[in-house]
């Protein structure tokens, strides 16, 4: 009979018949469920799946469980003297070592599966909505990574058990080796240097749990764990063999044993290095989420064609690097399956890929962004709060959509900022961005006696210092009454241009002095309060910076004459309740003919916010805001709105539900397990 | 059959065994006696390959124990001085587990257990949990374990210690039966009990075999007395 199998079976039975094991598994289940409850609250609204969350919560508990399970696996044999019986048998030490390791590992696997079943059953009863998009097979990678890590912890804990006859000492050694040293070093490193976390990234153990549970398999990491387990088992068998070498004359054997151990460590390290060097990464479609992406995203992906380059511009050590990488790979896979565009992924680390990073910076891309490029068109999505599928799909749509050939007319002759002025106060940068989007920038000089051309998709009055003449006002009024679109970038210093015309269109500028408490000079105002409007919804979580902006308010003297509906005033961006950017629309209204094109005006309280000088600061979403304004006004459709992110954790647990879940998963289930153990062991005793 | 040649063993700076040499014929029952610390247990541990000697060799049927240890251990039955059993197991399960570990094919395990139990008078205790057995019964279980596969060499370390007179007699009978297939090397201080079944006494003194007393010649007088005399000489 195979001694490995016999030893394995003996170890499993020995562990499972022990009441302390029942208590241990119960505590493990309880703590695991509590951690899951905490994480469900902490990660609410994040793009993270339930299996990943569960694996991340359980991963740090496994070393502790392993240490307790394996604490007396060898030390008890030594203490009782049974080790002599074992060593005098015609069995190789390695067979005992493997058998005992497999026994401990089996109990660990059993505990993990039990914990999963209990937690998910409790979750199913109390928060069934988290399972709406989930398939059972989604837990397989999470289980695999936990089993893999558990194998290493069990091997190390078993090895620690050889060194002492006292289980308590073995436990202390195991806990030190598995928990205190790695976690302690990590905590000390991150506490000592604030930069350490960003330099070294996440703790590798947690990173592996996240990656594997997300379906991102790496052959290098697999080899590393396997090599580590094999090496530890080899060292353990050498340590057991060394128990025979108590005599002075065995020094040669001790020396050869130590040499074998050193060589095994060296060879396994080399094997791991080679495996990591030749690392193959598979992003397996493990079906973590049945609907990884929303219908809107799928539609956009299926409509895209050609080749689209997606660049992740962020440090690899960033905490969100893995989740972003996983998300982008999922996006690529989804696009392939839908027959959409070929997505080419690139990862640029600003610290290492200096040349590529420099190219991106030259193009005005900020660090921690995702850049979508197709031909000359580019869209970047900042990795801030709210990053996710919705924004990326919009960016994809923006770069993949057919070029827009719409004319934008910039008025001149009233001291406006010019779209071809390359100076600090010029607007050449934003004009270039608009041209990249497919718009055609043209100048319109009313002094030449021309009206607004018929092909005008948008009229821009950018920081006019002088008032428009009555005739010019009439031309603009007439244009708007025909369903025209007007973008007013107000100049705070000289309130000229079309300001006097705006009250008739439902908005008026106000004499409000806004001071920014969050900027160095106090002159700039940081705006982060955006309305749920088509042109500003995608900016939520972003910031725009305005310099001493003009405020806007609804006008009581709105003149709807000549229009076909009522005027809607929307404060799209506000500071402490004061609108610094507003949109008005006089359109068909509800129930009217939808073919009627509504007139739209968007006014922003500062013309300088998209001047070259401000944009070069690259620290705000001003560019995106203006592009949104232009797209909204010109009828191109604003990207980044509509639809919901799929794959977002939405447990929505309130206090009562959480308490019920905790009672079920942390108390009831472990107690049930403990009672089952008692019944099992007492049943065996009776049969004896 | 068994030949121990120039066996020496030292622990730290202390030499415990010094060129110990002796041989044991097939079926012979050798009793190793000596004062505490004479090196009896160490000698048996070395012979059981639980400790590696400084020098010398142990040959069983001409094959070196330390050159082919697995093969040697397959033909070895060993009962350590401080033995421990798996208390949670039943006697039958324990013996089955041990037989499996020793490489006995599953088909033959039941027969082996039956033979060993019969030999050690454990038939009634086979289904009992080990934790419920008396010390004597536990010792017989350990002996059954050592005898399980009818080893060619049986090493018993101080195995009569802690047994009452009746149980020692029973143990003697068991070993007398075991001699049919095994050479026996036993250690202990119960000279009178050993005298009943041992064919030879080896007196170990300060790590060397000081005397070899054969029990086969009645003309030389009471063997127990001669062994005690030999031990006393060492004391003087």
Short mmCIF file of C-alpha atoms in Angstrom, two decimals, chain A residues 214-672:
data_model
loop_
_atom_site.label_atom_id
_atom_site.label_comp_id
_atom_site.label_asym_id
_atom_site.label_seq_id
_atom_site.Cartn_x
_atom_site.Cartn_y
_atom_site.Cartn_z
CA UNK A 214 -9.78 37.66 -11.70
CA UNK A 215 -8.77 35.00 -14.21
CA UNK A 216 -5.35 36.50 -15.00
CA UNK A 217 -3.15 33.44 -14.78
CA UNK A 218 0.61 33.68 -14.91
CA UNK A 219 2.81 30.68 -15.57
CA UNK A 220 5.66 32.39 -13.72
CA UNK A 221 3.67 32.73 -10.53
CA UNK A 222 2.34 29.18 -10.85
CA UNK A 223 5.90 27.89 -11.22
CA UNK A 224 7.01 30.02 -8.30
CA UNK A 225 4.44 28.54 -5.92
CA UNK A 226 5.02 25.01 -7.20
CA UNK A 227 8.80 25.33 -6.91
CA UNK A 228 8.47 26.82 -3.45
CA UNK A 229 6.24 23.96 -2.26
CA UNK A 230 8.55 21.30 -3.73
CA UNK A 231 11.63 22.97 -2.24
CA UNK A 232 10.06 23.30 1.20
CA UNK A 233 8.98 19.65 1.10
CA UNK A 234 12.49 18.63 0.07
CA UNK A 235 13.99 20.65 2.91
CA UNK A 236 11.47 19.13 5.32
CA UNK A 237 12.41 15.60 4.29
CA UNK A 238 16.07 16.48 4.75
CA UNK A 239 15.27 17.82 8.22
CA UNK A 240 13.42 14.61 9.11
CA UNK A 241 16.39 12.60 7.83
CA UNK A 242 18.64 14.76 9.97
CA UNK A 243 16.88 13.42 13.06
CA UNK A 244 19.01 10.28 12.55
CA UNK A 245 22.18 12.32 12.46
CA UNK A 246 22.57 12.99 16.17
CA UNK A 247 25.98 11.36 16.43
CA UNK A 248 29.27 13.14 16.04
CA UNK A 249 30.33 10.85 13.25
CA UNK A 250 27.46 11.93 11.02
CA UNK A 251 28.97 15.29 10.23
CA UNK A 252 29.63 14.29 6.66
CA UNK A 253 26.00 13.39 6.18
CA UNK A 254 24.93 16.61 7.88
CA UNK A 255 27.20 18.55 5.57
CA UNK A 256 25.90 16.76 2.52
CA UNK A 257 22.32 17.33 3.68
CA UNK A 258 22.97 21.03 4.14
CA UNK A 259 24.61 21.20 0.73
CA UNK A 260 21.59 19.51 -0.79
CA UNK A 261 19.31 22.03 0.90
CA UNK A 262 21.36 24.98 -0.31
CA UNK A 263 21.54 23.57 -3.82
CA UNK A 264 17.80 22.93 -3.88
CA UNK A 265 17.16 26.54 -2.84
CA UNK A 266 19.55 27.81 -5.50
CA UNK A 267 18.09 25.62 -8.23
CA UNK A 268 14.52 26.39 -7.35
CA UNK A 269 15.34 30.11 -7.25
CA UNK A 270 16.90 29.84 -10.69
CA UNK A 271 13.89 27.90 -11.94
CA UNK A 272 11.57 30.55 -10.54
CA UNK A 273 13.61 33.35 -12.08
CA UNK A 274 13.55 31.59 -15.43
CA UNK A 275 9.81 30.99 -15.15
CA UNK A 276 9.21 34.63 -14.28
CA UNK A 277 11.43 35.71 -17.13
CA UNK A 278 9.58 33.51 -19.61
CA UNK A 279 6.31 34.34 -17.98
CA UNK A 280 3.22 33.59 -20.01
CA UNK A 281 0.09 35.35 -18.93
CA UNK A 282 -3.32 34.03 -19.74
CA UNK A 283 -6.41 36.04 -19.20
CA UNK A 284 -8.73 33.09 -19.12
CA UNK A 285 -12.41 33.64 -19.80
CA UNK A 286 -13.34 32.02 -16.54
CA UNK A 287 -16.82 33.50 -16.60
CA UNK A 288 -16.42 35.47 -13.45
CA UNK A 289 -19.24 37.64 -14.55
CA UNK A 290 -21.91 36.44 -16.90
CA UNK A 291 -22.34 39.97 -18.26
CA UNK A 292 -18.98 41.57 -17.83
CA UNK A 293 -20.05 44.62 -19.79
CA UNK A 294 -23.25 46.55 -20.14
CA UNK A 295 -25.35 46.37 -23.27
CA UNK A 296 -24.28 49.92 -24.17
CA UNK A 297 -20.61 49.00 -24.04
CA UNK A 298 -21.21 45.86 -26.05
CA UNK A 299 -23.04 47.91 -28.67
CA UNK A 300 -20.18 50.41 -28.85
CA UNK A 301 -17.60 47.63 -29.07
CA UNK A 302 -19.48 45.88 -31.83
CA UNK A 303 -19.80 49.13 -33.79
CA UNK A 304 -16.08 49.92 -33.61
CA UNK A 305 -13.78 48.66 -36.31
CA UNK A 306 -10.15 48.85 -37.34
CA UNK A 307 -7.37 49.00 -34.80
CA UNK A 308 -7.62 51.02 -31.62
CA UNK A 309 -4.64 51.48 -29.38
CA UNK A 310 -5.29 51.62 -25.65
CA UNK A 311 -2.47 52.82 -23.44
CA UNK A 312 -2.46 52.50 -19.69
CA UNK A 313 -0.30 55.38 -18.51
CA UNK A 314 0.35 54.69 -14.86
CA UNK A 315 3.00 53.16 -12.64
CA UNK A 316 2.90 49.39 -12.45
CA UNK A 317 3.17 49.74 -8.72
CA UNK A 318 -0.07 51.68 -8.53
CA UNK A 319 -2.76 49.96 -6.52
CA UNK A 320 -5.24 50.09 -9.35
CA UNK A 321 -2.79 48.88 -12.01
CA UNK A 322 -3.94 45.28 -11.78
CA UNK A 323 -7.62 46.03 -11.84
CA UNK A 324 -7.14 48.40 -14.79
CA UNK A 325 -5.07 45.82 -16.66
CA UNK A 326 -7.65 43.16 -16.01
CA UNK A 327 -10.42 45.49 -17.12
CA UNK A 328 -8.64 46.40 -20.37
CA UNK A 329 -7.91 42.78 -21.17
CA UNK A 330 -11.56 41.95 -20.56
CA UNK A 331 -12.50 44.80 -22.88
CA UNK A 332 -10.20 43.40 -25.57
CA UNK A 333 -11.63 39.93 -25.15
CA UNK A 334 -15.17 41.24 -25.35
CA UNK A 335 -14.35 43.24 -28.47
CA UNK A 336 -12.87 40.15 -30.11
CA UNK A 337 -15.89 38.06 -29.23
CA UNK A 338 -18.22 40.71 -30.63
CA UNK A 339 -16.22 41.07 -33.85
CA UNK A 340 -15.44 44.70 -33.10
CA UNK A 341 -12.23 46.65 -33.36
CA UNK A 342 -8.87 45.08 -32.65
CA UNK A 343 -7.77 46.59 -29.37
CA UNK A 344 -4.02 46.85 -28.91
CA UNK A 345 -3.01 47.26 -25.28
CA UNK A 346 0.11 49.05 -24.12
CA UNK A 347 1.24 49.66 -20.60
CA UNK A 348 3.44 52.70 -20.08
CA UNK A 349 5.05 53.15 -16.71
CA UNK A 350 6.17 56.77 -16.28
CA UNK A 351 9.11 55.62 -14.17
CA UNK A 352 10.46 53.05 -16.57
CA UNK A 353 9.12 53.72 -20.06
CA UNK A 354 10.51 57.23 -20.06
CA UNK A 355 10.49 57.79 -23.82
CA UNK A 356 6.91 56.62 -24.25
CA UNK A 357 5.86 58.63 -21.20
CA UNK A 358 7.51 61.73 -22.62
CA UNK A 359 5.62 61.33 -25.89
CA UNK A 360 2.37 61.11 -23.97
CA UNK A 361 3.18 64.15 -21.86
CA UNK A 362 3.95 66.14 -25.00
CA UNK A 363 0.48 65.32 -26.19
CA UNK A 364 -0.97 66.71 -22.99
CA UNK A 365 -1.78 63.36 -21.38
CA UNK A 366 -1.71 63.26 -17.63
CA UNK A 367 -0.25 60.46 -15.56
CA UNK A 368 -2.75 57.87 -14.37
CA UNK A 369 -4.85 57.95 -17.48
CA UNK A 370 -6.06 55.52 -20.07
CA UNK A 371 -5.51 56.78 -23.60
CA UNK A 372 -7.59 55.57 -26.51
CA UNK A 373 -6.14 56.26 -29.95
CA UNK A 374 -7.24 55.59 -33.48
CA UNK A 375 -5.29 57.31 -36.21
CA UNK A 376 -4.92 60.92 -35.19
CA UNK A 377 -7.82 60.83 -32.81
CA UNK A 378 -7.23 60.46 -29.15
CA UNK A 379 -9.28 60.42 -25.98
CA UNK A 380 -7.98 60.07 -22.48
CA UNK A 381 -9.81 58.90 -19.40
CA UNK A 382 -8.41 59.89 -16.01
CA UNK A 383 -8.11 57.13 -13.44
CA UNK A 384 -9.91 58.90 -10.72
CA UNK A 385 -13.00 58.09 -8.77
CA UNK A 386 -15.62 56.94 -11.15
CA UNK A 387 -13.25 55.32 -13.62
CA UNK A 388 -14.87 52.42 -15.28
CA UNK A 389 -16.56 50.86 -18.19
CA UNK A 390 -18.86 53.80 -18.96
CA UNK A 391 -16.08 56.34 -19.51
CA UNK A 392 -13.89 53.91 -21.42
CA UNK A 393 -16.74 52.93 -23.70
CA UNK A 394 -17.39 56.60 -24.36
CA UNK A 395 -13.75 57.22 -25.15
CA UNK A 396 -13.78 54.26 -27.50
CA UNK A 397 -16.86 55.62 -29.16
CA UNK A 398 -15.25 59.02 -29.48
CA UNK A 399 -12.10 57.78 -31.21
CA UNK A 400 -13.86 55.16 -33.30
CA UNK A 401 -16.74 57.27 -34.52
CA UNK A 402 -16.46 58.53 -38.10
CA UNK A 403 -14.77 61.93 -38.30
CA UNK A 404 -17.14 64.81 -37.72
CA UNK A 405 -16.96 67.41 -40.44
CA UNK A 406 -18.71 70.24 -38.69
CA UNK A 407 -17.81 73.86 -38.81
CA UNK A 408 -17.14 75.85 -35.70
CA UNK A 409 -17.13 79.58 -36.19
CA UNK A 410 -15.09 81.65 -33.75
CA UNK A 411 -16.18 85.29 -33.69
CA UNK A 412 -13.44 87.90 -34.01
CA UNK A 413 -13.27 91.65 -33.77
CA UNK A 414 -14.36 92.14 -30.15
CA UNK A 415 -11.11 91.30 -28.41
CA UNK A 416 -11.82 87.56 -28.37
CA UNK A 417 -9.14 84.96 -27.79
CA UNK A 418 -8.14 83.58 -31.13
CA UNK A 419 -8.19 79.94 -32.15
CA UNK A 420 -4.95 80.38 -34.02
CA UNK A 421 -3.09 82.26 -31.32
CA UNK A 422 -0.24 80.10 -30.03
CA UNK A 423 0.53 82.37 -27.09
CA UNK A 424 -0.34 81.79 -23.46
CA UNK A 425 -3.67 83.54 -23.88
CA UNK A 426 -4.45 81.96 -27.21
CA UNK A 427 -6.66 78.96 -27.87
CA UNK A 428 -4.63 77.09 -30.44
CA UNK A 429 -4.31 73.97 -28.28
CA UNK A 430 -8.02 73.47 -27.80
CA UNK A 431 -8.60 74.33 -31.47
CA UNK A 432 -6.12 71.61 -32.41
CA UNK A 433 -7.94 69.17 -30.19
CA UNK A 434 -11.19 70.09 -31.87
CA UNK A 435 -9.59 69.64 -35.28
CA UNK A 436 -8.36 66.23 -34.14
CA UNK A 437 -11.95 65.40 -33.29
CA UNK A 438 -12.90 66.31 -36.84
CA UNK A 439 -14.26 69.82 -36.38
CA UNK A 440 -13.24 72.58 -38.74
CA UNK A 441 -12.30 75.82 -37.01
CA UNK A 442 -13.21 78.96 -38.88
CA UNK A 443 -13.20 82.63 -37.99
CA UNK A 444 -16.28 84.79 -38.36
CA UNK A 445 -15.92 88.55 -38.63
CA UNK A 446 -19.28 90.31 -38.59
CA UNK A 447 -17.53 93.51 -39.63
CA UNK A 448 -17.09 92.02 -43.08
CA UNK A 449 -20.85 92.23 -43.43
CA UNK A 450 -21.51 88.55 -43.41
CA UNK A 451 -24.08 86.73 -41.30
CA UNK A 452 -23.72 83.37 -39.64
CA UNK A 453 -23.09 80.88 -42.44
CA UNK A 454 -25.59 78.13 -42.97
CA UNK A 455 -23.00 75.39 -42.33
CA UNK A 456 -22.28 76.72 -38.85
CA UNK A 457 -22.65 73.95 -36.33
CA UNK A 458 -21.54 76.14 -33.46
CA UNK A 459 -20.78 79.77 -32.85
CA UNK A 460 -18.10 80.47 -30.27
CA UNK A 461 -17.68 83.78 -28.52
CA UNK A 462 -14.47 83.28 -26.59
CA UNK A 463 -13.67 86.02 -24.12
CA UNK A 464 -15.01 89.01 -26.02
CA UNK A 465 -13.93 92.22 -24.35
CA UNK A 466 -16.08 94.60 -26.43
CA UNK A 467 -19.83 94.52 -26.75
CA UNK A 468 -21.36 93.26 -29.94
CA UNK A 469 -23.11 95.96 -31.94
CA UNK A 470 -26.87 95.98 -32.22
CA UNK A 471 -26.56 94.64 -35.77
CA UNK A 472 -24.27 91.85 -34.70
CA UNK A 473 -26.61 91.00 -31.83
CA UNK A 474 -29.44 90.77 -34.30
CA UNK A 475 -27.45 88.36 -36.48
CA UNK A 476 -26.70 86.13 -33.51
CA UNK A 477 -30.33 86.35 -32.30
CA UNK A 478 -31.57 85.39 -35.72
CA UNK A 479 -29.11 82.49 -35.84
CA UNK A 480 -30.28 81.22 -32.47
CA UNK A 481 -33.94 81.52 -33.40
CA UNK A 482 -33.20 79.19 -36.30
CA UNK A 483 -32.03 76.58 -33.79
CA UNK A 484 -28.45 77.75 -33.66
CA UNK A 485 -25.92 76.85 -31.02
CA UNK A 486 -23.82 79.32 -29.09
CA UNK A 487 -20.89 78.82 -26.75
CA UNK A 488 -20.08 81.84 -24.64
CA UNK A 489 -16.82 81.89 -22.79
CA UNK A 490 -17.31 84.90 -20.59
CA UNK A 491 -14.55 87.28 -19.74
CA UNK A 492 -14.62 88.23 -16.12
CA UNK A 493 -12.62 91.44 -16.54
CA UNK A 494 -14.53 92.97 -19.42
CA UNK A 495 -18.04 91.74 -19.56
CA UNK A 496 -18.61 92.38 -23.23
CA UNK A 497 -19.61 90.23 -26.14
CA UNK A 498 -23.13 88.89 -26.08
CA UNK A 499 -23.63 89.20 -22.31
CA UNK A 500 -26.44 91.68 -22.73
CA UNK A 501 -28.31 89.29 -24.98
CA UNK A 502 -28.26 86.35 -22.60
CA UNK A 503 -31.11 87.39 -20.23
CA UNK A 504 -33.54 87.10 -23.08
CA UNK A 505 -32.40 83.50 -23.47
CA UNK A 506 -32.95 82.49 -19.87
CA UNK A 507 -29.66 83.25 -18.17
CA UNK A 508 -27.97 86.28 -16.74
CA UNK A 509 -24.47 86.85 -15.50
CA UNK A 510 -24.10 87.98 -11.90
CA UNK A 511 -21.77 90.21 -9.96
CA UNK A 512 -20.49 87.53 -7.61
CA UNK A 513 -16.92 87.37 -6.47
CA UNK A 514 -15.90 83.76 -6.08
CA UNK A 515 -12.73 83.02 -4.18
CA UNK A 516 -11.07 79.66 -4.34
CA UNK A 517 -9.94 78.49 -0.95
CA UNK A 518 -8.19 75.45 -2.39
CA UNK A 519 -5.74 77.18 -4.68
CA UNK A 520 -2.47 78.89 -3.97
CA UNK A 521 -3.46 82.31 -5.18
CA UNK A 522 -7.10 82.21 -4.22
CA UNK A 523 -7.91 83.62 -7.62
CA UNK A 524 -8.59 80.30 -9.24
CA UNK A 525 -11.69 78.37 -8.39
CA UNK A 526 -11.70 74.60 -8.41
CA UNK A 527 -15.02 73.24 -9.55
CA UNK A 528 -16.00 69.69 -8.74
CA UNK A 529 -19.75 69.98 -8.45
CA UNK A 530 -21.25 68.92 -11.76
CA UNK A 531 -24.90 68.55 -12.57
CA UNK A 532 -26.45 65.39 -13.91
CA UNK A 533 -26.46 66.93 -17.37
CA UNK A 534 -25.44 65.44 -20.66
CA UNK A 535 -22.34 67.57 -20.95
CA UNK A 536 -21.13 67.36 -17.37
CA UNK A 537 -22.17 63.94 -16.09
CA UNK A 538 -19.02 62.30 -17.41
CA UNK A 539 -16.88 64.76 -15.45
CA UNK A 540 -18.05 63.62 -12.07
CA UNK A 541 -15.07 62.96 -9.91
CA UNK A 542 -12.97 65.32 -12.03
CA UNK A 543 -12.02 68.94 -11.41
CA UNK A 544 -12.04 71.96 -13.64
CA UNK A 545 -10.20 75.11 -12.74
CA UNK A 546 -11.61 78.54 -13.56
CA UNK A 547 -9.91 81.88 -12.96
CA UNK A 548 -12.20 84.36 -11.19
CA UNK A 549 -15.29 83.11 -12.99
CA UNK A 550 -18.50 84.92 -13.72
CA UNK A 551 -21.56 83.36 -12.14
CA UNK A 552 -24.83 82.66 -13.91
CA UNK A 553 -28.41 82.56 -12.77
CA UNK A 554 -31.76 81.96 -14.44
CA UNK A 555 -33.26 85.04 -15.98
CA UNK A 556 -36.77 86.09 -15.11
CA UNK A 557 -37.17 88.02 -18.33
CA UNK A 558 -36.60 85.08 -20.61
CA UNK A 559 -38.16 85.76 -23.94
CA UNK A 560 -39.58 82.68 -25.52
CA UNK A 561 -41.05 84.56 -28.43
CA UNK A 562 -40.34 82.99 -31.72
CA UNK A 563 -39.38 79.73 -30.09
CA UNK A 564 -41.26 76.53 -29.90
CA UNK A 565 -40.98 75.67 -26.27
CA UNK A 566 -39.96 76.74 -22.84
CA UNK A 567 -36.44 77.62 -21.85
CA UNK A 568 -34.58 75.25 -19.50
CA UNK A 569 -31.76 76.64 -17.40
CA UNK A 570 -29.29 74.07 -16.06
CA UNK A 571 -26.35 75.02 -13.85
CA UNK A 572 -23.94 72.41 -15.20
CA UNK A 573 -21.01 73.35 -12.96
CA UNK A 574 -21.33 75.08 -9.61
CA UNK A 575 -19.30 76.30 -6.70
CA UNK A 576 -21.13 76.35 -3.39
CA UNK A 577 -24.44 76.42 -5.21
CA UNK A 578 -23.43 79.23 -7.58
CA UNK A 579 -23.41 78.25 -11.24
CA UNK A 580 -20.14 79.03 -13.00
CA UNK A 581 -21.22 77.27 -16.16
CA UNK A 582 -24.77 77.01 -17.36
CA UNK A 583 -26.71 75.66 -20.28
CA UNK A 584 -30.02 76.82 -21.65
CA UNK A 585 -32.08 75.09 -24.22
CA UNK A 586 -35.16 76.30 -25.97
CA UNK A 587 -36.45 73.38 -27.84
CA UNK A 588 -39.46 71.45 -28.82
CA UNK A 589 -40.44 70.53 -25.31
CA UNK A 590 -42.26 67.41 -24.33
CA UNK A 591 -44.78 66.12 -26.77
CA UNK A 592 -43.63 68.45 -29.55
CA UNK A 593 -42.22 67.56 -32.86
CA UNK A 594 -38.86 65.99 -32.26
CA UNK A 595 -37.62 67.09 -35.66
CA UNK A 596 -37.37 70.64 -34.40
CA UNK A 597 -33.75 71.37 -33.54
CA UNK A 598 -33.57 73.10 -30.16
CA UNK A 599 -31.51 76.23 -29.73
CA UNK A 600 -28.76 75.80 -27.18
CA UNK A 601 -26.48 78.16 -25.37
CA UNK A 602 -23.73 77.15 -23.01
CA UNK A 603 -21.99 79.83 -21.04
CA UNK A 604 -18.83 79.25 -19.04
CA UNK A 605 -17.80 81.87 -16.51
CA UNK A 606 -14.19 82.06 -17.60
CA UNK A 607 -12.74 82.26 -21.10
CA UNK A 608 -9.25 81.61 -19.87
CA UNK A 609 -9.99 78.08 -18.70
CA UNK A 610 -9.09 76.60 -22.10
CA UNK A 611 -6.34 79.04 -23.01
CA UNK A 612 -3.00 77.50 -23.86
CA UNK A 613 -1.49 78.61 -20.57
CA UNK A 614 -4.14 76.90 -18.50
CA UNK A 615 -4.21 73.70 -20.55
CA UNK A 616 -0.46 73.26 -20.34
CA UNK A 617 -0.83 72.91 -16.58
CA UNK A 618 -2.42 69.55 -17.39
CA UNK A 619 -3.94 69.30 -13.97
CA UNK A 620 -7.60 69.58 -14.70
CA UNK A 621 -10.47 68.39 -16.84
CA UNK A 622 -10.92 71.76 -18.59
CA UNK A 623 -10.12 70.29 -21.98
CA UNK A 624 -12.68 67.50 -21.55
CA UNK A 625 -15.27 69.96 -20.35
CA UNK A 626 -14.89 72.16 -23.41
CA UNK A 627 -14.90 69.16 -25.75
CA UNK A 628 -18.10 68.04 -24.10
CA UNK A 629 -19.59 71.51 -24.52
CA UNK A 630 -18.72 71.56 -28.21
CA UNK A 631 -20.01 68.05 -28.78
CA UNK A 632 -23.24 68.81 -26.95
CA UNK A 633 -23.83 72.07 -28.77
CA UNK A 634 -22.82 70.92 -32.23
CA UNK A 635 -25.07 67.89 -31.95
CA UNK A 636 -22.23 65.42 -32.22
CA UNK A 637 -23.39 63.80 -29.05
CA UNK A 638 -21.48 63.90 -25.83
CA UNK A 639 -19.53 60.84 -25.05
CA UNK A 640 -19.36 59.34 -21.63
CA UNK A 641 -23.00 59.57 -20.74
CA UNK A 642 -25.80 57.13 -20.47
CA UNK A 643 -25.72 53.52 -19.49
CA UNK A 644 -24.42 51.93 -16.36
CA UNK A 645 -21.22 50.18 -15.54
CA UNK A 646 -21.60 46.42 -15.39
CA UNK A 647 -19.45 44.41 -13.02
CA UNK A 648 -19.92 46.94 -10.26
CA UNK A 649 -20.37 45.52 -6.82
CA UNK A 650 -23.78 46.54 -5.62
CA UNK A 651 -24.52 44.68 -2.43
CA UNK A 652 -26.39 47.58 -0.89
CA UNK A 653 -26.26 46.03 2.56
CA UNK A 654 -27.85 48.11 5.25
CA UNK A 655 -27.11 47.71 8.92
CA UNK A 656 -29.88 45.18 9.50
CA UNK A 657 -28.93 43.01 6.51
CA UNK A 658 -25.29 43.09 7.51
CA UNK A 659 -26.14 42.02 11.03
CA UNK A 660 -28.30 39.17 9.74
CA UNK A 661 -25.55 38.07 7.37
CA UNK A 662 -22.97 38.17 10.14
CA UNK A 663 -25.20 36.16 12.48
CA UNK A 664 -25.80 33.55 9.81
CA UNK A 665 -22.28 33.30 8.38
CA UNK A 666 -20.13 34.16 11.39
CA UNK A 667 -22.09 32.52 14.16
CA UNK A 668 -24.68 30.01 13.00
CA UNK A 669 -22.63 28.29 10.30
CA UNK A 670 -19.48 27.78 12.42
CA UNK A 671 -21.56 26.52 15.35
CA UNK A 672 -23.28 24.07 12.99
#
